[in-house]
Amino acid sequence: MPNRADLHVDPPPPDRSWWFGELSRPTRLGLGREFVATLPLAAPMSVIGMGFCGFVGRKALGMPDTLLACLMASNFLGFLLAGPLIGYFQSVRKILALRRILLAVSLLLVTILLTPYAQKWAPLLFLGQIFLAQIGIALTLPLRTSIWRYNYPTHIRGRIVVIISLSLTLGISGIIFLFTTIMDHWRISYAWMYGISGISGIASCLLFGRVRIRQERTTLRRQAGAARQIPLLAGLAVLKTDRRFRIYMGWQMLNGFATLMVETVLVVILADAMQSNWLEGGSAITAVPYLATGLTALFWAQAFDRYDIFTIRIYAGLTWAFSRAVLLIGVWQASIPIILLSRLISGSAMGGGQLAWRLGHMAFAPPEKDALYMGAHVSLTGLRGMVAPFAGLQLYRLLGANGHWLIGISLLAQLVAVYGFCRLRTKDPLHLEISRGAGRRPKNAGTTAAPMV
């Protein structure tokens, strides 16, 4: 029985190249246009990320623990709100909505350049600006999944999305290196970095106008004829109706929560305990992990197109746990090089995690509900991201020992999440029957079994 999520895509062509195979002309054209539009998006993504924002808030604006936790949580409050809000975009043209949101985000970043950052209220204003920008960025993520679903064949979708993500992650890494070096050597304010990023975001907005989504009109007509949902709840209703997706999201909640607790505390460790400069802090928090994500992305892409979503989550979770063990040693020895090594391993884990985060919901969602499933995933990401900074900083102060115990708890929680994904993989065989084009089928999957959802 064919997977209904794959009915609209081209049949797998002969694999005549080492990476993509032979792509149809519309697929090549769409990929080229999206790739070019993604390149300038790296600048706003780099300065909106929780790591860079947190380091700016602590080092440049002197935010106390509570306000710093609010800043890093505000990044994820945008994700939490994106899930309910995405229902309003279910029946509109996705590219038009994407461009308008990107333009609003870019203009917000330009306003940071105009903020009198020496004023006492500047940290609070910065918090509000980042919060609004993060809502916009969070809304773009489920909108872009519609491009990936309809424009790229299933059997190479993971590899295509990784190439797009590779350009973004390497761009973010390079921009963070560039921005922090400029701030260290020329003593230029962080506000200029946000202004430049806003201009770059406007360029991305214009370039996305050239991207087209295949069969979008047909999909919108089908959605218009279906029963209407309450837009505010549409992005979260899938958690109630899809039990398997709900359980999967539960284990991912534990995995992501354990990760984000340490990401928040690492800002405090580097800024306060180690007194690192802009380049060291920016490299450890953002640049090195994103560089590693880009370097390992090609490996994860081939694995994603070959194995099921649980296998990817298991391997990524084990890599995260290993990175925490190395980070524990680095913090214990107060060694920046060892911490950078741990961040290199974290970035490797992020390569698999990001790909599973962007495409994993497609193992559960029918094509017409892509944005809704991704919206639910984005909302849960926002929920854990809101709570994790406060929990991480509280445990850091409570347990002491410069974060050693907190990092150890994170490591243990990630191993428990890996166990949960293993249990799902073995106890729910329906998930093992998804077709990934030329991918390998599990030994226990019959030829007439229902597709994995």
CSV table of N, CA and C in Angstrom, one decimal, residues 44-187:
chain,number,residue,atom,x,y,z
A,44,PRO,N,20.4,37.2,10.0
A,44,PRO,CA,19.4,37.4,11.0
A,44,PRO,C,19.2,36.1,11.9
A,45,MET,N,19.4,34.9,11.3
A,45,MET,CA,19.3,33.7,12.2
A,45,MET,C,20.4,33.7,13.2
A,46,SER,N,21.6,34.1,12.8
A,46,SER,CA,22.7,34.1,13.8
A,46,SER,C,22.5,35.0,15.0
A,47,VAL,N,22.0,36.2,14.8
A,47,VAL,CA,21.9,37.1,15.9
A,47,VAL,C,20.6,37.0,16.7
A,48,ILE,N,19.6,36.2,16.1
A,48,ILE,CA,18.4,35.9,16.9
A,48,ILE,C,18.5,34.7,17.8
A,49,GLY,N,19.5,33.8,17.4
A,49,GLY,CA,19.7,32.6,18.2
A,49,GLY,C,19.9,32.8,19.7
A,50,MET,N,19.4,31.9,20.5
A,50,MET,CA,19.5,32.1,21.9
A,50,MET,C,20.9,32.2,22.5
A,51,GLY,N,21.9,31.5,21.9
A,51,GLY,CA,23.2,31.6,22.4
A,51,GLY,C,23.8,33.0,22.2
A,52,PHE,N,23.8,33.6,21.0
A,52,PHE,CA,24.3,34.9,20.8
A,52,PHE,C,23.6,35.9,21.5
A,53,CYS,N,22.2,35.9,21.5
A,53,CYS,CA,21.4,36.8,22.3
A,53,CYS,C,21.8,36.8,23.8
A,54,GLY,N,21.9,35.6,24.3
A,54,GLY,CA,22.2,35.4,25.7
A,54,GLY,C,23.6,36.0,26.1
A,55,PHE,N,24.6,35.8,25.2
A,55,PHE,CA,25.9,36.3,25.4
A,55,PHE,C,25.9,37.9,25.3
A,56,VAL,N,25.1,38.4,24.4
A,56,VAL,CA,25.0,39.9,24.3
A,56,VAL,C,24.3,40.4,25.6
A,57,GLY,N,23.3,39.7,26.0
A,57,GLY,CA,22.6,40.2,27.2
A,57,GLY,C,23.4,40.2,28.4
A,58,ARG,N,24.3,39.2,28.6
A,58,ARG,CA,25.1,39.1,29.8
A,58,ARG,C,26.3,40.0,29.7
A,59,LYS,N,27.0,39.9,28.6
A,59,LYS,CA,28.3,40.6,28.4
A,59,LYS,C,28.2,42.1,28.1
A,60,ALA,N,27.3,42.4,27.2
A,60,ALA,CA,27.1,43.8,26.8
A,60,ALA,C,26.1,44.6,27.6
A,61,LEU,N,25.0,44.0,28.0
A,61,LEU,CA,23.9,44.7,28.7
A,61,LEU,C,23.9,44.4,30.2
A,62,GLY,N,24.7,43.4,30.6
A,62,GLY,CA,24.8,43.1,32.1
A,62,GLY,C,23.6,42.6,32.7
A,63,MET,N,22.8,41.8,32.0
A,63,MET,CA,21.5,41.3,32.5
A,63,MET,C,21.8,40.4,33.7
A,64,PRO,N,21.0,40.5,34.8
A,64,PRO,CA,21.0,39.6,35.9
A,64,PRO,C,20.4,38.2,35.5
A,65,ASP,N,20.6,37.2,36.4
A,65,ASP,CA,20.2,35.8,36.0
A,65,ASP,C,18.7,35.8,35.6
A,66,THR,N,17.8,36.4,36.3
A,66,THR,CA,16.4,36.3,36.0
A,66,THR,C,16.1,36.9,34.6
A,67,LEU,N,16.6,38.1,34.3
A,67,LEU,CA,16.4,38.7,33.0
A,67,LEU,C,17.1,38.0,31.9
A,68,LEU,N,18.3,37.4,32.2
A,68,LEU,CA,18.9,36.6,31.2
A,68,LEU,C,18.1,35.3,30.8
A,69,ALA,N,17.5,34.7,31.9
A,69,ALA,CA,16.7,33.5,31.6
A,69,ALA,C,15.4,33.9,30.8
A,70,CYS,N,14.9,35.1,31.1
A,70,CYS,CA,13.7,35.6,30.3
A,70,CYS,C,14.1,35.8,28.9
A,71,LEU,N,15.3,36.4,28.6
A,71,LEU,CA,15.8,36.6,27.3
A,71,LEU,C,15.9,35.3,26.5
A,72,MET,N,16.5,34.3,27.1
A,72,MET,CA,16.8,33.1,26.4
A,72,MET,C,15.5,32.3,26.3
A,73,ALA,N,14.6,32.4,27.3
A,73,ALA,CA,13.3,31.8,27.2
A,73,ALA,C,12.4,32.5,26.1
A,74,SER,N,12.6,33.8,25.9
A,74,SER,CA,11.7,34.5,25.0
A,74,SER,C,11.9,34.0,23.6
A,75,ASN,N,13.1,33.5,23.3
A,75,ASN,CA,13.3,32.9,22.0
A,75,ASN,C,12.3,31.8,21.8
A,76,PHE,N,12.1,31.0,22.8
A,76,PHE,CA,11.2,29.8,22.7
A,76,PHE,C,9.8,30.1,23.0
A,77,LEU,N,9.5,31.2,23.6
A,77,LEU,CA,8.1,31.6,23.7
A,77,LEU,C,7.5,31.9,22.3
A,78,GLY,N,8.4,32.4,21.4
A,78,GLY,CA,8.0,32.6,20.0
A,78,GLY,C,7.6,31.3,19.4
A,79,PHE,N,8.4,30.2,19.7
A,79,PHE,CA,8.1,28.9,19.2
A,79,PHE,C,6.7,28.4,19.7
A,80,LEU,N,6.5,28.6,21.0
A,80,LEU,CA,5.3,28.2,21.7
A,80,LEU,C,4.1,28.8,21.1
A,81,LEU,N,4.2,30.1,20.8
A,81,LEU,CA,3.0,30.8,20.2
A,81,LEU,C,2.8,30.4,18.7
A,82,ALA,N,3.9,30.0,18.0
A,82,ALA,CA,3.8,29.7,16.6
A,82,ALA,C,2.9,28.5,16.3
A,83,GLY,N,2.9,27.6,17.3
A,83,GLY,CA,2.0,26.4,17.1
A,83,GLY,C,0.5,26.8,16.9
A,84,PRO,N,-0.1,27.5,17.9
A,84,PRO,CA,-1.4,27.9,17.7
A,84,PRO,C,-1.6,28.9,16.6
A,85,LEU,N,-0.7,29.8,16.3
A,85,LEU,CA,-0.8,30.8,15.3
A,85,LEU,C,-0.8,30.2,13.9
A,86,ILE,N,-0.1,29.1,13.7
A,86,ILE,CA,0.1,28.6,12.4
A,86,ILE,C,-1.2,28.2,11.7
A,87,GLY,N,-2.2,27.9,12.5
A,87,GLY,CA,-3.5,27.6,11.9
A,87,GLY,C,-4.1,28.7,11.1
A,88,TYR,N,-3.7,30.0,11.4
A,88,TYR,CA,-4.2,31.1,10.6
A,88,TYR,C,-3.6,31.1,9.2
A,89,PHE,N,-2.4,30.4,9.0
A,89,PHE,CA,-1.8,30.4,7.7
A,89,PHE,C,-2.0,29.1,6.9
A,90,GLN,N,-2.9,28.2,7.4
A,90,GLN,CA,-3.2,26.9,6.8
A,90,GLN,C,-3.8,27.1,5.4
A,91,SER,N,-4.6,28.1,5.2
A,91,SER,CA,-5.3,28.3,3.9
A,91,SER,C,-4.8,29.5,3.1
A,92,VAL,N,-3.6,29.9,3.3
A,92,VAL,CA,-3.1,31.0,2.6
A,92,VAL,C,-1.8,30.6,1.8
A,93,ARG,N,-1.4,31.4,0.9
A,93,ARG,CA,-0.2,31.1,0.1
A,93,ARG,C,1.0,31.2,1.0
A,94,LYS,N,1.7,30.1,1.1
A,94,LYS,CA,2.8,30.0,2.0
A,94,LYS,C,4.0,31.0,1.7
A,95,ILE,N,4.3,31.1,0.5
A,95,ILE,CA,5.4,32.0,0.2
A,95,ILE,C,5.1,33.5,0.5
A,96,LEU,N,3.9,33.9,0.2
A,96,LEU,CA,3.4,35.3,0.5
A,96,LEU,C,3.5,35.5,2.0
A,97,ALA,N,3.0,34.5,2.8
A,97,ALA,CA,3.1,34.7,4.3
A,97,ALA,C,4.5,34.7,4.7
A,98,LEU,N,5.4,33.8,4.2
A,98,LEU,CA,6.8,33.8,4.5
A,98,LEU,C,7.5,35.1,4.3
A,99,ARG,N,7.2,35.7,3.2
A,99,ARG,CA,7.9,37.0,2.8
A,99,ARG,C,7.5,38.1,3.8
A,100,ARG,N,6.2,38.2,4.1
A,100,ARG,CA,5.7,39.2,5.0
A,100,ARG,C,6.3,39.1,6.4
A,101,ILE,N,6.4,37.8,6.8
A,101,ILE,CA,7.0,37.6,8.2
A,101,ILE,C,8.4,38.0,8.2
A,102,LEU,N,9.2,37.6,7.2
A,102,LEU,CA,10.6,37.9,7.1
A,102,LEU,C,10.9,39.4,7.0
A,103,LEU,N,10.0,40.1,6.3
A,103,LEU,CA,10.2,41.5,6.3
A,103,LEU,C,10.0,42.2,7.6
A,104,ALA,N,8.9,41.7,8.4
A,104,ALA,CA,8.7,42.2,9.7
A,104,ALA,C,9.8,41.9,10.6
A,105,VAL,N,10.4,40.7,10.6
A,105,VAL,CA,11.5,40.4,11.4
A,105,VAL,C,12.7,41.3,11.1
A,106,SER,N,13.0,41.5,9.8
A,106,SER,CA,14.2,42.3,9.4
A,106,SER,C,14.1,43.7,9.9
A,107,LEU,N,12.9,44.3,9.8
A,107,LEU,CA,12.7,45.6,10.3
A,107,LEU,C,12.9,45.7,11.8
A,108,LEU,N,12.4,44.7,12.5
A,108,LEU,CA,12.7,44.7,13.9
A,108,LEU,C,14.1,44.7,14.3
A,109,LEU,N,14.9,43.9,13.5
A,109,LEU,CA,16.4,43.9,13.8
A,109,LEU,C,17.0,45.2,13.5
A,110,VAL,N,16.5,45.9,12.5
A,110,VAL,CA,17.1,47.3,12.2
A,110,VAL,C,16.8,48.2,13.4
A,111,THR,N,15.6,48.1,14.0
A,111,THR,CA,15.3,49.0,15.2
A,111,THR,C,16.3,48.8,16.3
A,112,ILE,N,16.9,47.6,16.4
A,112,ILE,CA,17.9,47.4,17.5
A,112,ILE,C,19.1,48.4,17.3
A,113,LEU,N,19.4,48.6,16.1
A,113,LEU,CA,20.5,49.6,15.8
A,113,LEU,C,20.2,51.0,16.2
A,114,LEU,N,18.9,51.3,16.2
A,114,LEU,CA,18.4,52.6,16.6
A,114,LEU,C,18.1,52.8,18.1
A,115,THR,N,18.3,51.7,18.8
A,115,THR,CA,18.0,51.7,20.3
A,115,THR,C,19.2,52.4,21.0
A,116,PRO,N,18.9,53.3,21.9
A,116,PRO,CA,20.0,53.9,22.8
A,116,PRO,C,20.4,52.9,23.8
A,117,TYR,N,21.3,52.0,23.5
A,117,TYR,CA,21.7,50.9,24.4
A,117,TYR,C,22.3,51.3,25.7
A,118,ALA,N,22.7,52.5,25.9
A,118,ALA,CA,23.3,52.9,27.1
A,118,ALA,C,22.3,53.2,28.2
A,119,GLN,N,21.0,53.3,27.8
A,119,GLN,CA,20.0,53.6,28.8
A,119,GLN,C,19.7,52.4,29.7
A,120,LYS,N,19.1,52.7,30.9
A,120,LYS,CA,18.8,51.6,31.8
A,120,LYS,C,17.7,50.7,31.3
A,121,TRP,N,16.8,51.2,30.5
A,121,TRP,CA,15.7,50.4,30.0
A,121,TRP,C,16.1,49.6,28.8
A,122,ALA,N,17.3,49.8,28.2
A,122,ALA,CA,17.7,49.2,27.0
A,122,ALA,C,17.6,47.6,27.1
A,123,PRO,N,18.0,47.0,28.2
A,123,PRO,CA,17.9,45.5,28.2
A,123,PRO,C,16.5,45.0,28.1
A,124,LEU,N,15.5,45.7,28.7
A,124,LEU,CA,14.1,45.3,28.6
A,124,LEU,C,13.6,45.5,27.1
A,125,LEU,N,14.0,46.6,26.5
A,125,LEU,CA,13.6,46.8,25.1
A,125,LEU,C,14.2,45.8,24.2
A,126,PHE,N,15.5,45.4,24.4
A,126,PHE,CA,16.2,44.4,23.7
A,126,PHE,C,15.4,43.1,23.8
A,127,LEU,N,15.0,42.8,25.0
A,127,LEU,CA,14.2,41.6,25.3
A,127,LEU,C,13.0,41.5,24.5
A,128,GLY,N,12.2,42.6,24.4
A,128,GLY,CA,11.0,42.7,23.6
A,128,GLY,C,11.2,42.6,22.1
A,129,GLN,N,12.3,43.2,21.6
A,129,GLN,CA,12.6,43.1,20.2
A,129,GLN,C,13.0,41.7,19.8
A,130,ILE,N,13.8,41.0,20.6
A,130,ILE,CA,14.1,39.7,20.3
A,130,ILE,C,12.9,38.7,20.4
A,131,PHE,N,12.1,39.0,21.3
A,131,PHE,CA,10.9,38.1,21.5
A,131,PHE,C,10.0,38.2,20.2
A,132,LEU,N,9.7,39.4,19.7
A,132,LEU,CA,8.9,39.6,18.6
A,132,LEU,C,9.6,39.0,17.3
A,133,ALA,N,10.9,39.2,17.2
A,133,ALA,CA,11.6,38.6,16.1
A,133,ALA,C,11.5,37.1,16.1
A,134,GLN,N,11.6,36.5,17.3
A,134,GLN,CA,11.7,35.1,17.4
A,134,GLN,C,10.3,34.5,17.0
A,135,ILE,N,9.2,35.2,17.3
A,135,ILE,CA,7.9,34.7,16.9
A,135,ILE,C,7.9,34.6,15.4
A,136,GLY,N,8.4,35.6,14.7
A,136,GLY,CA,8.4,35.6,13.3
A,136,GLY,C,9.2,34.5,12.7
A,137,ILE,N,10.4,34.3,13.2
A,137,ILE,CA,11.3,33.2,12.7
A,137,ILE,C,10.7,31.8,13.0
A,138,ALA,N,10.0,31.7,14.2
A,138,ALA,CA,9.4,30.4,14.5
A,138,ALA,C,8.2,30.1,13.5
A,139,LEU,N,7.5,31.1,13.1
A,139,LEU,CA,6.4,30.9,12.1
A,139,LEU,C,6.9,30.6,10.7
A,140,THR,N,8.1,31.0,10.4
A,140,THR,CA,8.6,30.6,9.0
A,140,THR,C,9.0,29.2,8.9
A,141,LEU,N,9.3,28.5,10.0
A,141,LEU,CA,9.7,27.1,9.9
A,141,LEU,C,8.7,26.2,9.4
A,142,PRO,N,7.4,26.2,10.0
A,142,PRO,CA,6.4,25.3,9.4
A,142,PRO,C,6.0,25.7,8.0
A,143,LEU,N,6.1,27.0,7.7
A,143,LEU,CA,5.8,27.4,6.3
A,143,LEU,C,6.8,26.9,5.3
A,144,ARG,N,8.0,26.8,5.7
A,144,ARG,CA,9.0,26.3,4.8
A,144,ARG,C,8.9,24.8,4.5
A,145,THR,N,8.3,24.0,5.5
A,145,THR,CA,8.1,22.6,5.2
A,145,THR,C,7.2,22.3,4.1
A,146,SER,N,6.3,23.3,3.8
A,146,SER,CA,5.5,23.1,2.6
A,146,SER,C,6.3,23.1,1.3
A,147,ILE,N,7.3,24.0,1.3
A,147,ILE,CA,8.2,24.0,0.1
A,147,ILE,C,8.9,22.6,0.0
A,148,TRP,N,9.4,22.1,1.1
A,148,TRP,CA,10.2,20.8,1.0
A,148,TRP,C,9.2,19.7,0.7
A,149,ARG,N,8.0,19.7,1.2
A,149,ARG,CA,7.1,18.6,0.9
A,149,ARG,C,6.7,18.5,-0.6
A,150,TYR,N,6.4,19.6,-1.2
A,150,TYR,CA,5.8,19.6,-2.5
A,150,TYR,C,6.8,19.8,-3.6
A,151,ASN,N,8.0,20.4,-3.3
A,151,ASN,CA,9.0,20.7,-4.4
A,151,ASN,C,10.0,19.6,-4.6
A,152,TYR,N,10.2,18.7,-3.5
A,152,TYR,CA,11.3,17.8,-3.6
A,152,TYR,C,10.8,16.3,-3.4
A,153,PRO,N,11.3,15.4,-4.3
A,153,PRO,CA,10.9,14.0,-4.2
A,153,PRO,C,11.3,13.4,-2.9
A,154,THR,N,10.5,12.5,-2.4
A,154,THR,CA,10.7,11.9,-1.1
A,154,THR,C,12.0,11.2,-0.9
A,155,HIS,N,12.5,10.5,-1.9
A,155,HIS,CA,13.7,9.6,-1.8
A,155,HIS,C,15.0,10.4,-1.7
A,156,ILE,N,14.9,11.7,-2.0
A,156,ILE,CA,16.1,12.6,-1.8
A,156,ILE,C,15.8,13.8,-1.0
A,157,ARG,N,14.6,13.9,-0.4
A,157,ARG,CA,14.2,15.1,0.4
A,157,ARG,C,15.2,15.4,1.5
A,158,GLY,N,15.6,14.4,2.2
A,158,GLY,CA,16.5,14.6,3.3
A,158,GLY,C,17.8,15.2,2.9
A,159,ARG,N,18.4,14.7,1.8
A,159,ARG,CA,19.6,15.2,1.3
A,159,ARG,C,19.5,16.7,0.8
A,160,ILE,N,18.4,17.0,0.1
A,160,ILE,CA,18.2,18.3,-0.4
A,160,ILE,C,18.0,19.3,0.8
A,161,VAL,N,17.2,18.9,1.8
A,161,VAL,CA,17.1,19.8,3.0
A,161,VAL,C,18.4,20.0,3.7
A,162,VAL,N,19.2,19.0,3.7
A,162,VAL,CA,20.5,19.1,4.4
A,162,VAL,C,21.4,20.1,3.6
A,163,ILE,N,21.4,20.1,2.3
A,163,ILE,CA,22.2,21.0,1.5
A,163,ILE,C,21.7,22.5,1.8
A,164,ILE,N,20.4,22.7,1.9
A,164,ILE,CA,19.9,24.0,2.2
A,164,ILE,C,20.3,24.4,3.7
A,165,SER,N,20.2,23.4,4.6
A,165,SER,CA,20.5,23.7,6.0
A,165,SER,C,22.0,23.9,6.1
A,166,LEU,N,22.8,23.1,5.3
A,166,LEU,CA,24.3,23.3,5.3
A,166,LEU,C,24.7,24.7,5.0
A,167,SER,N,24.1,25.3,4.0
A,167,SER,CA,24.4,26.6,3.6
A,167,SER,C,24.0,27.6,4.8
A,168,LEU,N,22.9,27.3,5.4
A,168,LEU,CA,22.5,28.2,6.5
A,168,LEU,C,23.4,28.0,7.8
A,169,THR,N,23.7,26.8,8.1
A,169,THR,CA,24.5,26.6,9.4
A,169,THR,C,26.0,27.1,9.2
A,170,LEU,N,26.6,26.8,8.0
A,170,LEU,CA,27.9,27.3,7.8
A,170,LEU,C,27.9,28.9,7.7
A,171,GLY,N,26.8,29.4,7.1
A,171,GLY,CA,26.7,30.9,7.1
A,171,GLY,C,26.6,31.5,8.5
A,172,ILE,N,25.8,30.8,9.3
A,172,ILE,CA,25.7,31.3,10.7
A,172,ILE,C,27.0,31.2,11.4
A,173,SER,N,27.7,30.1,11.3
A,173,SER,CA,29.0,29.9,11.9
A,173,SER,C,30.0,31.0,11.5
A,174,GLY,N,30.1,31.2,10.2
A,174,GLY,CA,31.0,32.2,9.7
A,174,GLY,C,30.7,33.6,10.1
A,175,ILE,N,29.4,33.9,10.1
A,175,ILE,CA,28.9,35.3,10.5
A,175,ILE,C,29.2,35.5,12.0
A,176,ILE,N,29.0,34.5,12.8
A,176,ILE,CA,29.3,34.7,14.3
A,176,ILE,C,30.8,34.9,14.4
A,177,PHE,N,31.7,34.2,13.8
A,177,PHE,CA,33.1,34.4,13.8
A,177,PHE,C,33.4,35.8,13.4
A,178,LEU,N,32.8,36.3,12.3
A,178,LEU,CA,33.1,37.6,11.7
A,178,LEU,C,32.6,38.7,12.7
A,179,PHE,N,31.4,38.6,13.2
A,179,PHE,CA,30.8,39.6,14.0
A,179,PHE,C,31.6,39.7,15.3
A,180,THR,N,31.9,38.6,16.0
A,180,THR,CA,32.6,38.6,17.3
A,180,THR,C,34.0,39.1,17.1
A,181,THR,N,34.7,38.8,16.0
A,181,THR,CA,36.0,39.3,15.7
A,181,THR,C,36.0,40.8,15.6
A,182,ILE,N,35.0,41.3,14.8
A,182,ILE,CA,34.9,42.8,14.6
A,182,ILE,C,34.6,43.5,16.0
A,183,MET,N,33.8,42.9,16.8
A,183,MET,CA,33.4,43.5,18.1
A,183,MET,C,34.6,43.5,19.1
A,184,ASP,N,35.5,42.4,19.0
A,184,ASP,CA,36.7,42.4,19.8
A,184,ASP,C,37.7,43.4,19.4
A,185,HIS,N,38.0,43.4,18.1
A,185,HIS,CA,39.2,44.2,17.6
A,185,HIS,C,38.9,45.6,17.3
A,186,TRP,N,37.6,45.9,16.8
A,186,TRP,CA,37.3,47.3,16.5
A,186,TRP,C,36.3,47.9,17.5
A,187,ARG,N,36.0,47.2,18.5
A,187,ARG,CA,35.1,47.7,19.6
A,187,ARG,C,33.8,48.3,19.1
